[in-house]
Short mmCIF file of C-alpha atoms and ligand atoms in Angstrom, two decimals:
data_model
loop_
_atom_site.label_atom_id
_atom_site.label_comp_id
_atom_site.label_asym_id
_atom_site.label_seq_id
_atom_site.Cartn_x
_atom_site.Cartn_y
_atom_site.Cartn_z
CA MET A 1 0.24 -0.26 0.32
CA THR A 2 1.09 3.36 -1.23
CA SER A 3 0.09 6.22 1.34
CA GLY A 4 1.14 9.98 0.97
CA PRO A 5 0.48 11.77 -1.95
CA GLU A 6 1.55 8.61 -4.55
CA ALA A 7 -1.90 7.49 -2.82
CA HIS A 8 -3.71 11.12 -3.88
CA LEU A 9 -2.44 10.75 -7.14
CA ASP A 10 -2.96 7.29 -8.12
CA GLU A 11 -6.18 8.11 -6.93
CA ALA A 12 -6.41 10.67 -9.59
CA TYR A 13 -5.22 9.95 -12.36
CA ASP A 14 -7.21 5.94 -11.92
CA PRO A 15 -8.35 5.15 -15.66
CA GLU A 16 -11.47 3.23 -13.58
CA ARG A 17 -12.69 5.95 -11.65
CA PHE A 18 -12.63 8.04 -14.56
CA ARG A 19 -14.54 6.20 -16.34
CA ALA A 20 -17.15 5.80 -13.56
CA LEU A 21 -17.09 9.93 -12.92
CA GLY A 22 -17.63 10.60 -16.88
CA HIS A 23 -20.11 8.54 -17.46
CA ARG A 24 -21.85 9.62 -14.51
CA MET A 25 -20.82 13.28 -15.86
CA VAL A 26 -22.01 13.01 -19.18
CA ASP A 27 -25.32 11.76 -17.95
CA GLN A 28 -25.60 15.34 -16.24
CA VAL A 29 -24.82 17.26 -19.03
CA THR A 30 -26.95 15.29 -21.34
CA ASP A 31 -29.82 15.26 -19.13
CA TYR A 32 -29.53 19.03 -18.65
CA LEU A 33 -29.24 19.16 -22.36
CA LYS A 34 -32.39 17.90 -22.35
CA ARG A 35 -33.84 20.42 -19.88
CA ALA A 36 -32.19 22.91 -21.47
CA GLN A 37 -33.60 22.12 -25.04
CA ALA A 38 -36.80 22.19 -23.74
CA ARG A 39 -36.64 25.09 -21.87
CA ASP A 40 -37.39 23.03 -18.39
CA LEU A 41 -35.42 25.48 -16.92
CA PRO A 42 -34.67 29.87 -16.07
CA VAL A 43 -32.03 31.02 -18.82
CA LEU A 44 -30.86 33.11 -16.22
CA ASP A 45 -30.91 33.31 -12.58
CA MET A 46 -28.98 35.78 -11.57
CA PRO A 47 -27.65 36.60 -7.73
CA GLU A 48 -26.38 39.53 -7.26
CA PRO A 49 -22.81 39.94 -7.52
CA GLN A 50 -22.20 40.02 -3.50
CA ALA A 51 -24.13 37.33 -2.82
CA MET A 52 -23.13 34.72 -4.80
CA LEU A 53 -19.98 35.74 -3.97
CA ALA A 54 -20.82 34.93 -1.06
CA ALA A 55 -22.62 31.60 -1.47
CA TRP A 56 -19.63 30.10 -3.24
CA PRO A 57 -17.47 28.42 -0.18
CA SER A 58 -13.99 29.97 -1.05
CA GLU A 59 -11.79 27.64 0.69
CA PHE A 60 -9.68 24.98 -0.41
CA PRO A 61 -9.41 22.46 1.66
CA SER A 62 -6.16 19.84 1.71
CA GLU A 63 -8.44 16.61 1.57
CA GLY A 64 -10.45 16.88 -1.06
CA ASP A 65 -14.28 14.91 -1.06
CA GLY A 66 -14.01 13.53 -4.90
CA ARG A 67 -17.52 15.30 -5.19
CA ILE A 68 -16.30 16.00 -8.95
CA VAL A 69 -19.91 15.35 -10.53
CA GLU A 70 -21.77 17.52 -7.43
CA ARG A 71 -19.70 19.88 -7.27
CA LEU A 72 -19.76 20.47 -11.93
CA GLY A 73 -23.70 20.23 -11.25
CA GLU A 74 -23.62 23.58 -9.07
CA PHE A 75 -21.84 25.52 -12.04
CA ILE A 76 -24.54 23.83 -14.50
CA GLU A 77 -26.99 25.77 -12.83
CA GLN A 78 -25.80 28.69 -11.68
CA ALA A 79 -24.78 29.33 -15.43
CA ASN A 80 -26.45 31.24 -18.42
CA HIS A 81 -27.87 28.64 -20.23
CA LEU A 82 -27.18 29.09 -23.96
CA HIS A 83 -28.41 25.63 -24.63
CA HIS A 84 -32.10 26.56 -23.89
CA PRO A 85 -34.11 29.08 -26.64
CA GLY A 86 -34.77 32.02 -24.75
CA PHE A 87 -31.05 33.01 -25.23
CA VAL A 88 -30.94 35.56 -27.88
CA GLY A 89 -28.36 37.94 -26.17
CA HIS A 90 -24.74 37.95 -26.68
CA GLN A 91 -22.94 36.85 -29.74
CA VAL A 92 -22.15 33.32 -28.41
CA SER A 93 -22.23 29.58 -29.75
CA ALA A 94 -24.48 27.39 -28.63
CA PRO A 95 -21.87 24.91 -28.49
CA LEU A 96 -22.73 22.10 -30.76
CA PRO A 97 -22.38 18.76 -27.61
CA ALA A 98 -20.87 16.50 -29.94
CA ALA A 99 -17.64 19.57 -29.40
CA ILE A 100 -17.66 18.96 -25.90
CA LEU A 101 -16.37 15.74 -26.73
CA CYS A 102 -13.93 16.93 -28.56
CA ASP A 103 -12.76 19.39 -26.07
CA MET A 104 -12.05 16.74 -23.86
CA VAL A 105 -10.29 15.32 -26.17
CA GLY A 106 -7.92 18.39 -26.29
CA SER A 107 -7.73 18.80 -22.23
CA LEU A 108 -6.37 14.86 -22.84
CA LEU A 109 -4.33 15.28 -24.73
CA ASN A 110 -3.15 18.67 -23.85
CA ASN A 111 -0.35 19.00 -26.41
CA GLY A 112 0.42 22.24 -26.65
CA MET A 113 2.12 23.07 -30.33
CA ALA A 114 3.77 26.53 -29.89
CA VAL A 115 6.33 23.68 -32.04
CA TYR A 116 5.52 20.48 -34.80
CA GLU A 117 6.53 17.84 -32.37
CA MET A 118 4.56 19.68 -29.23
CA GLY A 119 1.14 18.94 -31.31
CA PRO A 120 1.50 16.80 -35.15
CA ALA A 121 -1.91 16.77 -35.77
CA GLN A 122 -3.47 19.23 -33.84
CA THR A 123 -0.86 21.19 -36.72
CA MET A 124 -1.92 20.09 -39.12
CA ALA A 125 -6.16 20.43 -38.25
CA GLU A 126 -5.43 24.11 -37.54
CA LEU A 127 -3.55 24.19 -41.13
CA HIS A 128 -6.30 22.78 -42.85
CA VAL A 129 -9.03 24.83 -40.54
CA VAL A 130 -7.44 27.25 -42.08
CA ARG A 131 -6.91 26.82 -45.04
CA PHE A 132 -10.77 25.75 -44.77
CA LEU A 133 -11.82 29.28 -43.99
CA ALA A 134 -9.60 31.27 -46.44
CA GLU A 135 -10.72 29.07 -49.98
CA ARG A 136 -14.38 29.96 -48.27
CA ILE A 137 -13.25 34.01 -47.56
CA GLY A 138 -12.22 33.39 -51.95
CA PHE A 139 -8.18 33.64 -51.19
CA ASP A 140 -6.23 31.30 -53.88
CA GLY A 141 -3.53 29.52 -53.07
CA GLY A 142 -0.80 31.75 -51.30
CA ALA A 143 -3.30 32.60 -47.95
CA GLY A 144 -2.53 31.42 -44.43
CA GLY A 145 -2.49 32.19 -41.68
CA ILE A 146 -2.64 30.37 -37.50
CA LEU A 147 -5.88 30.39 -35.38
CA THR A 148 -6.02 31.67 -31.11
CA HIS A 149 -7.71 32.99 -28.75
CA GLY A 150 -10.59 35.26 -29.76
CA GLY A 151 -11.35 37.55 -32.32
CA SER A 152 -10.06 40.54 -29.89
CA ILE A 153 -6.37 38.80 -29.97
CA GLY A 154 -7.45 38.06 -34.01
CA ASN A 155 -7.48 41.83 -34.19
CA LEU A 156 -4.44 42.57 -32.58
CA THR A 157 -2.41 40.35 -34.33
CA ALA A 158 -3.91 40.74 -37.25
CA LEU A 159 -3.08 45.11 -36.86
CA LEU A 160 0.35 43.53 -36.16
CA ALA A 161 1.19 42.26 -39.09
CA ALA A 162 -0.75 45.22 -40.80
CA ARG A 163 2.07 47.89 -38.88
CA GLN A 164 5.63 45.96 -40.00
CA ALA A 165 3.99 45.68 -43.67
CA ARG A 166 2.99 49.24 -44.13
CA ALA A 167 5.16 51.50 -40.80
CA GLY A 168 7.55 51.94 -43.87
CA GLN A 169 10.76 50.38 -41.12
CA ASP A 170 11.17 47.43 -38.79
CA VAL A 171 9.00 47.76 -35.64
CA TRP A 172 9.46 44.96 -34.27
CA THR A 173 13.21 45.78 -33.43
CA ASP A 174 13.15 48.63 -33.50
CA GLY A 175 10.47 50.30 -32.52
CA GLN A 176 7.89 53.09 -33.15
CA GLN A 177 9.62 55.83 -35.11
CA GLU A 178 6.59 57.48 -36.32
CA ARG A 179 2.52 57.97 -34.16
CA TYR A 180 0.68 55.52 -36.43
CA ALA A 181 -3.14 55.62 -36.80
CA VAL A 182 -5.62 52.81 -38.26
CA LEU A 183 -9.56 54.67 -40.50
CA ALA A 184 -12.38 52.57 -38.65
CA SER A 185 -15.80 54.09 -38.21
CA ALA A 186 -16.85 54.21 -35.09
CA GLN A 187 -18.79 51.11 -34.33
CA ASN A 188 -15.80 49.30 -34.08
CA HIS A 189 -15.70 45.90 -31.63
CA TYR A 190 -13.16 47.79 -29.07
CA SER A 191 -11.26 44.96 -29.25
CA VAL A 192 -9.50 47.05 -32.36
CA ALA A 193 -9.24 50.19 -30.20
CA ARG A 194 -7.39 48.12 -27.24
CA ALA A 195 -5.45 46.19 -29.57
CA VAL A 196 -4.47 50.27 -31.27
CA ARG A 197 -3.55 51.24 -27.35
CA ILE A 198 -1.47 48.27 -27.06
CA MET A 199 0.45 49.12 -30.09
CA GLY A 200 1.20 52.17 -28.37
CA TRP A 201 -0.90 54.72 -30.08
CA GLY A 202 -3.33 55.69 -27.89
CA ALA A 203 -6.44 57.11 -28.30
CA GLY A 204 -6.00 58.59 -31.37
CA GLY A 205 -5.09 55.75 -32.49
CA ILE A 206 -8.08 55.06 -34.48
CA GLU A 207 -9.34 57.90 -37.18
CA PRO A 208 -13.44 57.27 -37.08
CA VAL A 209 -14.61 57.33 -40.03
CA GLU A 210 -18.68 58.36 -40.41
CA VAL A 211 -21.41 55.78 -41.04
CA ASP A 212 -24.27 55.82 -42.74
CA GLU A 213 -27.86 55.64 -40.96
CA ASP A 214 -27.78 51.90 -41.08
CA PHE A 215 -24.28 51.81 -39.16
CA ARG A 216 -22.26 51.59 -42.09
CA MET A 217 -18.42 52.60 -42.06
CA LYS A 218 -19.17 55.71 -45.54
CA PRO A 219 -16.18 54.83 -47.72
CA GLU A 220 -16.42 58.31 -49.70
CA CYS A 221 -15.58 59.66 -45.96
CA LEU A 222 -11.87 57.76 -45.79
CA SER A 223 -10.55 60.67 -47.56
CA ALA A 224 -11.42 63.52 -44.96
CA ALA A 225 -10.43 60.59 -41.44
CA LYS A 226 -6.99 60.05 -43.58
CA GLN A 227 -6.63 63.73 -44.13
CA ARG A 228 -7.64 64.19 -40.70
CA ALA A 229 -4.88 62.12 -38.77
CA GLU A 230 -1.77 63.22 -40.96
CA ASP A 231 -2.79 66.85 -39.49
CA SER A 232 -2.60 65.24 -36.76
CA GLY A 233 0.76 64.59 -37.09
CA ARG A 234 0.15 60.44 -37.96
CA LYS A 235 0.82 58.24 -40.98
CA VAL A 236 -2.37 55.90 -41.52
CA LEU A 237 -1.42 52.30 -41.82
CA ALA A 238 -5.15 50.92 -41.83
CA VAL A 239 -8.68 50.36 -42.64
CA VAL A 240 -10.78 48.38 -40.51
CA ALA A 241 -14.00 46.98 -41.55
CA SER A 242 -16.12 45.83 -39.59
CA ASP A 243 -18.51 42.67 -41.24
CA CYS A 244 -19.88 42.73 -39.47
CA THR A 245 -20.45 45.08 -35.85
CA THR A 246 -21.80 44.16 -33.11
CA SER A 247 -23.98 47.03 -32.18
CA THR A 248 -26.51 46.72 -35.02
CA GLY A 249 -24.89 43.98 -36.96
CA SER A 250 -24.12 46.09 -40.29
CA PHE A 251 -22.34 45.33 -43.31
CA ASP A 252 -18.96 47.51 -43.83
CA PRO A 253 -18.75 47.86 -47.68
CA ILE A 254 -15.82 46.18 -48.64
CA GLU A 255 -15.74 46.73 -52.55
CA ALA A 256 -15.27 49.96 -51.68
CA ILE A 257 -12.92 50.32 -48.66
CA ALA A 258 -10.59 47.93 -50.48
CA ASP A 259 -10.45 50.17 -53.83
CA TYR A 260 -10.18 53.13 -51.41
CA CYS A 261 -6.92 50.99 -49.53
CA GLN A 262 -5.89 49.95 -53.49
CA GLU A 263 -5.53 53.61 -54.21
CA HIS A 264 -3.81 54.71 -51.31
CA ASP A 265 -1.73 50.99 -50.40
CA LEU A 266 -2.77 50.99 -47.17
CA TRP A 267 -3.76 47.42 -45.39
CA LEU A 268 -7.08 45.93 -44.85
CA HIS A 269 -8.49 43.95 -42.18
CA VAL A 270 -11.90 42.71 -42.41
CA ASP A 271 -12.82 42.10 -39.08
CA ALA A 272 -15.54 39.40 -39.86
CA ALA A 273 -15.58 37.63 -35.72
CA HIS A 274 -18.97 36.95 -36.00
CA GLY A 275 -20.20 37.39 -40.22
CA GLY A 276 -17.40 35.63 -41.91
CA ALA A 277 -19.92 32.31 -41.49
CA ALA A 278 -21.68 34.14 -43.95
CA LEU A 279 -19.31 33.19 -47.02
CA LEU A 280 -20.57 29.73 -46.20
CA HIS A 281 -23.24 30.20 -47.72
CA ALA A 282 -24.77 30.74 -51.72
CA THR A 283 -27.18 33.39 -50.33
CA HIS A 284 -25.57 35.21 -47.61
CA ARG A 285 -22.20 36.15 -49.53
CA HIS A 286 -22.16 39.37 -50.95
CA LEU A 287 -22.79 40.59 -47.97
CA LEU A 288 -18.65 39.90 -47.24
CA ALA A 289 -18.18 40.63 -51.58
CA GLY A 290 -15.09 41.95 -52.09
CA ILE A 291 -13.73 39.97 -48.68
CA GLU A 292 -10.75 38.89 -51.59
CA ARG A 293 -8.89 41.54 -51.50
CA ALA A 294 -8.98 42.35 -47.55
CA ASP A 295 -4.72 41.99 -46.47
CA SER A 296 -6.17 40.13 -43.28
CA VAL A 297 -9.32 38.61 -41.97
CA VAL A 298 -10.79 37.47 -38.34
CA TRP A 299 -13.33 34.80 -38.13
CA ASP A 300 -14.35 33.56 -34.55
CA LEU A 301 -15.84 29.96 -35.04
CA HIS A 302 -17.72 30.05 -31.88
CA LYS A 303 -20.08 32.63 -32.77
CA MET A 304 -21.90 31.32 -35.89
CA MET A 305 -20.65 28.21 -36.80
CA LEU A 306 -21.81 26.63 -32.43
CA MET A 307 -18.21 26.04 -31.20
CA PRO A 308 -17.31 27.02 -28.18
CA ALA A 309 -15.53 29.41 -27.26
CA LEU A 310 -12.25 30.06 -27.95
CA ILE A 311 -11.04 29.41 -32.00
CA THR A 312 -10.64 32.33 -34.34
CA GLY A 313 -8.76 31.92 -37.09
CA VAL A 314 -6.87 35.07 -38.99
CA VAL A 315 -5.88 34.71 -42.28
CA PHE A 316 -4.03 36.60 -44.58
CA ARG A 317 -3.66 36.96 -48.51
CA GLU A 318 -0.43 36.57 -48.13
CA ASN A 319 0.50 33.86 -45.46
CA ARG A 320 4.22 35.63 -45.02
CA ARG A 321 2.25 38.17 -43.62
CA SER A 322 1.28 36.03 -40.52
CA TYR A 323 5.59 35.88 -39.68
CA GLU A 324 5.50 39.03 -39.38
CA ALA A 325 3.06 39.97 -36.26
CA PHE A 326 5.64 39.17 -34.07
CA ALA A 327 8.71 38.39 -35.70
CA GLN A 328 10.59 38.02 -33.24
CA GLU A 329 13.86 34.89 -33.35
CA ALA A 330 13.27 32.35 -30.23
CA SER A 331 16.22 30.64 -31.24
CA TYR A 332 15.77 27.43 -28.39
CA LEU A 333 12.53 26.76 -30.82
CA PHE A 334 13.15 27.55 -33.74
CA GLU A 335 15.43 26.63 -35.72
CA GLY A 336 17.22 29.39 -38.67
CA ASP A 337 16.30 32.74 -39.85
CA ASP A 338 13.29 32.16 -42.43
CA PRO A 339 10.81 31.38 -40.63
CA GLU A 340 8.58 30.22 -43.59
CA LYS A 341 10.41 26.65 -43.79
CA GLU A 342 9.32 26.58 -40.14
CA TRP A 343 5.57 26.29 -41.81
CA PHE A 344 5.00 23.40 -39.33
CA ASN A 345 5.76 25.34 -36.46
CA VAL A 346 2.55 27.57 -35.74
CA GLY A 347 3.95 29.58 -32.69
CA VAL A 348 5.90 31.68 -34.78
CA ARG A 349 2.93 33.24 -35.42
CA THR A 350 0.57 33.59 -32.24
CA LEU A 351 0.55 35.65 -28.88
CA GLU A 352 0.10 32.35 -27.67
CA CYS A 353 3.49 29.87 -27.65
CA THR A 354 0.88 26.88 -25.65
CA LYS A 355 -3.09 27.50 -26.97
CA ARG A 356 -5.27 24.66 -26.96
CA ALA A 357 -6.13 22.69 -29.71
CA LEU A 358 -8.66 24.95 -31.27
CA GLY A 359 -8.02 22.94 -34.69
CA THR A 360 -8.74 19.55 -33.76
CA THR A 361 -12.09 20.34 -31.95
CA ALA A 362 -12.99 22.48 -35.42
CA TYR A 363 -11.34 20.20 -37.44
CA VAL A 364 -13.52 16.59 -36.08
CA LEU A 365 -16.84 18.62 -36.09
CA LEU A 366 -16.48 20.01 -39.41
CA GLN A 367 -15.31 16.63 -41.13
CA ALA A 368 -17.85 14.68 -39.43
CA LEU A 369 -21.53 16.95 -39.45
CA GLY A 370 -19.88 18.19 -43.46
CA THR A 371 -20.34 21.72 -43.51
CA ASP A 372 -23.94 21.84 -44.29
CA LEU A 373 -25.14 21.69 -41.27
CA PHE A 374 -23.34 25.22 -40.83
CA ALA A 375 -23.81 26.99 -43.89
CA GLY A 376 -28.45 25.64 -43.14
CA TYR A 377 -27.67 26.93 -39.24
CA PHE A 378 -26.55 30.41 -41.20
CA ASP A 379 -29.46 31.03 -43.28
CA ARG A 380 -32.12 29.54 -40.71
CA ALA A 381 -30.70 32.18 -38.18
CA LEU A 382 -30.99 35.19 -40.93
CA ALA A 383 -34.15 33.57 -41.94
CA LEU A 384 -36.15 34.00 -38.23
CA THR A 385 -34.17 36.96 -38.40
CA ARG A 386 -35.70 38.10 -41.34
CA GLY A 387 -39.49 36.86 -39.87
CA PHE A 388 -39.28 38.77 -36.06
CA ALA A 389 -37.92 41.86 -38.24
CA ASP A 390 -41.10 41.60 -40.02
CA LEU A 391 -42.99 41.22 -36.67
CA VAL A 392 -41.97 44.45 -35.06
CA ARG A 393 -42.66 46.44 -38.44
CA VAL A 394 -46.32 45.47 -38.01
CA SER A 395 -46.91 46.10 -34.45
CA ASP A 396 -48.32 49.34 -33.02
CA ASP A 397 -46.18 49.70 -29.66
CA PHE A 398 -42.64 48.25 -31.05
CA GLU A 399 -39.58 49.96 -33.27
CA LEU A 400 -36.97 48.83 -35.40
CA GLY A 401 -33.43 50.84 -34.29
CA LEU A 402 -32.92 49.73 -37.70
CA GLU A 403 -33.52 46.88 -40.51
CA PRO A 404 -31.59 43.91 -40.08
CA THR A 405 -29.31 42.60 -42.05
CA CYS A 406 -27.56 39.25 -40.01
CA ASN A 407 -28.76 38.08 -37.26
CA ILE A 408 -29.02 41.44 -34.38
CA VAL A 409 -31.95 42.60 -33.69
CA CYS A 410 -32.00 46.83 -32.39
CA PHE A 411 -35.31 47.44 -30.75
CA ARG A 412 -37.86 49.55 -28.59
CA TYR A 413 -40.72 49.78 -27.12
CA SER A 414 -42.14 52.63 -28.76
CA GLY A 415 -45.93 52.86 -27.27
CA GLY A 416 -47.58 54.59 -24.54
CA THR A 417 -46.34 57.51 -22.91
CA THR A 418 -42.74 58.94 -24.13
CA GLN A 419 -41.43 60.09 -21.01
CA ASP A 420 -38.02 58.43 -20.15
CA ARG A 421 -38.28 55.40 -23.01
CA ASP A 422 -34.08 55.07 -22.46
CA GLY A 423 -35.09 53.78 -19.40
CA LEU A 424 -38.03 52.28 -19.19
CA GLN A 425 -36.07 49.85 -22.53
CA SER A 426 -33.71 48.59 -19.00
CA ARG A 427 -35.79 48.37 -16.88
CA LEU A 428 -38.22 46.26 -19.61
CA ARG A 429 -35.25 44.16 -20.30
CA ALA A 430 -34.30 43.64 -16.23
CA GLY A 431 -38.14 42.35 -15.98
CA VAL A 432 -37.84 40.10 -18.26
CA LEU A 433 -34.94 38.65 -17.53
CA ALA A 434 -36.80 38.07 -13.82
CA THR A 435 -39.01 35.81 -15.63
CA GLY A 436 -36.09 33.58 -17.02
CA ASN A 437 -37.87 32.85 -20.02
CA PHE A 438 -35.10 34.78 -22.02
CA TYR A 439 -32.25 36.41 -22.22
CA LEU A 440 -31.56 39.99 -23.74
CA VAL A 441 -29.52 42.35 -24.11
CA GLN A 442 -29.19 46.90 -24.95
CA THR A 443 -27.21 48.50 -26.55
CA ARG A 444 -27.34 52.56 -27.85
CA LEU A 445 -27.92 53.84 -30.77
CA ARG A 446 -28.10 57.71 -32.55
CA GLY A 447 -28.19 58.24 -28.55
CA SER A 448 -31.14 56.33 -27.19
CA THR A 449 -31.21 52.87 -25.20
CA TYR A 450 -32.62 49.44 -27.45
CA LEU A 451 -32.97 45.70 -27.22
CA ARG A 452 -31.07 44.01 -28.48
CA LEU A 453 -31.55 40.67 -29.46
CA THR A 454 -28.83 38.40 -30.78
CA LEU A 455 -30.55 34.83 -32.38
CA ILE A 456 -27.11 32.86 -33.05
CA GLN A 457 -29.62 29.80 -30.87
CA PRO A 458 -30.41 26.82 -33.12
CA PHE A 459 -33.62 26.45 -31.35
CA THR A 460 -35.61 29.76 -31.14
CA THR A 461 -38.52 30.09 -32.98
CA LEU A 462 -40.55 32.85 -34.77
CA PRO A 463 -43.47 31.71 -31.77
CA MET A 464 -40.98 32.14 -28.87
CA LEU A 465 -40.64 35.28 -30.37
CA GLU A 466 -43.86 36.12 -30.18
CA GLU A 467 -44.06 35.71 -26.70
CA LEU A 468 -41.16 37.43 -25.96
CA LEU A 469 -42.88 40.70 -27.43
CA SER A 470 -45.93 39.80 -25.50
CA GLU A 471 -43.74 39.06 -22.56
CA ILE A 472 -42.23 42.67 -23.40
CA ARG A 473 -45.75 44.64 -24.11
CA THR A 474 -47.09 43.40 -20.80
CA LEU A 475 -44.40 43.95 -18.77
CA ALA A 476 -45.28 47.62 -19.70
CA LEU A 477 -48.71 47.55 -19.51
CA ARG A 478 -48.31 47.11 -16.22
C1 LIG B 501 -17.17 39.85 -30.62
C2 LIG B 501 -16.16 40.26 -31.87
C3 LIG B 501 -14.80 40.57 -31.77
C4 LIG B 501 -14.19 40.08 -30.13
O1 LIG B 501 -13.52 38.66 -30.18
P1 LIG B 501 -13.52 37.57 -29.10
O2 LIG B 501 -13.65 36.19 -29.42
O3 LIG B 501 -14.64 37.98 -28.01
O4 LIG B 501 -12.55 38.43 -28.40
C5 LIG B 501 -14.73 41.56 -32.58
N1 LIG B 501 -15.43 42.36 -33.64
C6 LIG B 501 -15.89 41.28 -33.58
C7 LIG B 501 -16.65 42.08 -34.77
C8 LIG B 501 -16.92 41.10 -32.71
O5 LIG B 501 -17.68 40.35 -32.97
#
């Protein structure tokens, strides 16, 4: 008999104990999925943060109690339930159940992938997924890139490459000799502003470009924006197009922006974190017309591709650009001075050193389930959005903030008195959340508050959304 740490480790790594726990866990998750999909629990039942903090034991005992399945069960109960069809809030997918199994194997193998030998199969899966994204974008065989942990890191990675490519000097080695800027509409995701500030460009690092009444960038305003940036002593390196934008799901017109970039030798980065999935469906591809002219594209698979967070493609039209984001020598990892010779060591091109095997989950799901599933899901989400917009349009007491193009809808209750209309929307949202039937968010448009839906849950139906409207109406008239 062993005792002490060995005994604990033996127990913790015992395969048969794991088998028993695993079977119980799969049963628990399956029962949960059934309940969530049947709307048999509140979408979100959320105590105040202080009460929540106090409710969770914060002591970590020296002797464990083995209650892994029970503890995970508590997390499940107290979560925001994305598999509930009433989840119409933020842009996060209800992951495919099979993704759980992929992640389980990913966690078990824990192959870090910075260098090929630390994850040979995982590296190939990643590169094949990137190739798939590149083909859907319409890039030719010269394209390439990597997967990374989220659109925020993705935008930073792409803009680092843009700086290295367009600054006219080796910023990575020599530091910044000039003040730089990118042009982007004010609707860009805040991760772009963060990327720019991380690079040391400060608040003026983004020069805003005006948008039209549907919150799309006005390409005819790019010149004036560039001039403003230059007048304040900055060199403009790139334009960031948002396709689609986070607040309203609006698509910046890529073709016209690409013309401008070509004319002025600017890098074009398309932030398609949310909208990239439109490229999977013949009917919706046109939303991103011209994207094949981009220098870099960010595409989140954990938004409109039913995968768990975080899996993001950063795809470059010219693969060699992807080596310039982190043009750094780490000779103990990477041999030689031509990084492209080491295309199989993906760590030269990512912010991460050790990284989860993101490509494995994406590769297995795309291979095993087929791409039609994802295309059909996207099409369904847009059809549901059109249906909901129709409901709002024909009602007397709701109004749209704008006609939706993607699966994001901004609308508000417009019945009753006009006093404190903004405060009313917030109270209505809080009221809906308290019923537990739906989870939605809110946003500000043109200085006013709107309710905001992302129709991302694969099982939300139009009758359910009719229920949502009548729930809001009831709360308003109370
Ligand atoms: C969600 C989103 C991001 C940020 O991506 P994360 O994966 O959440 O880091 C960036 N840009 C756009 C347009 C987005 O919708």
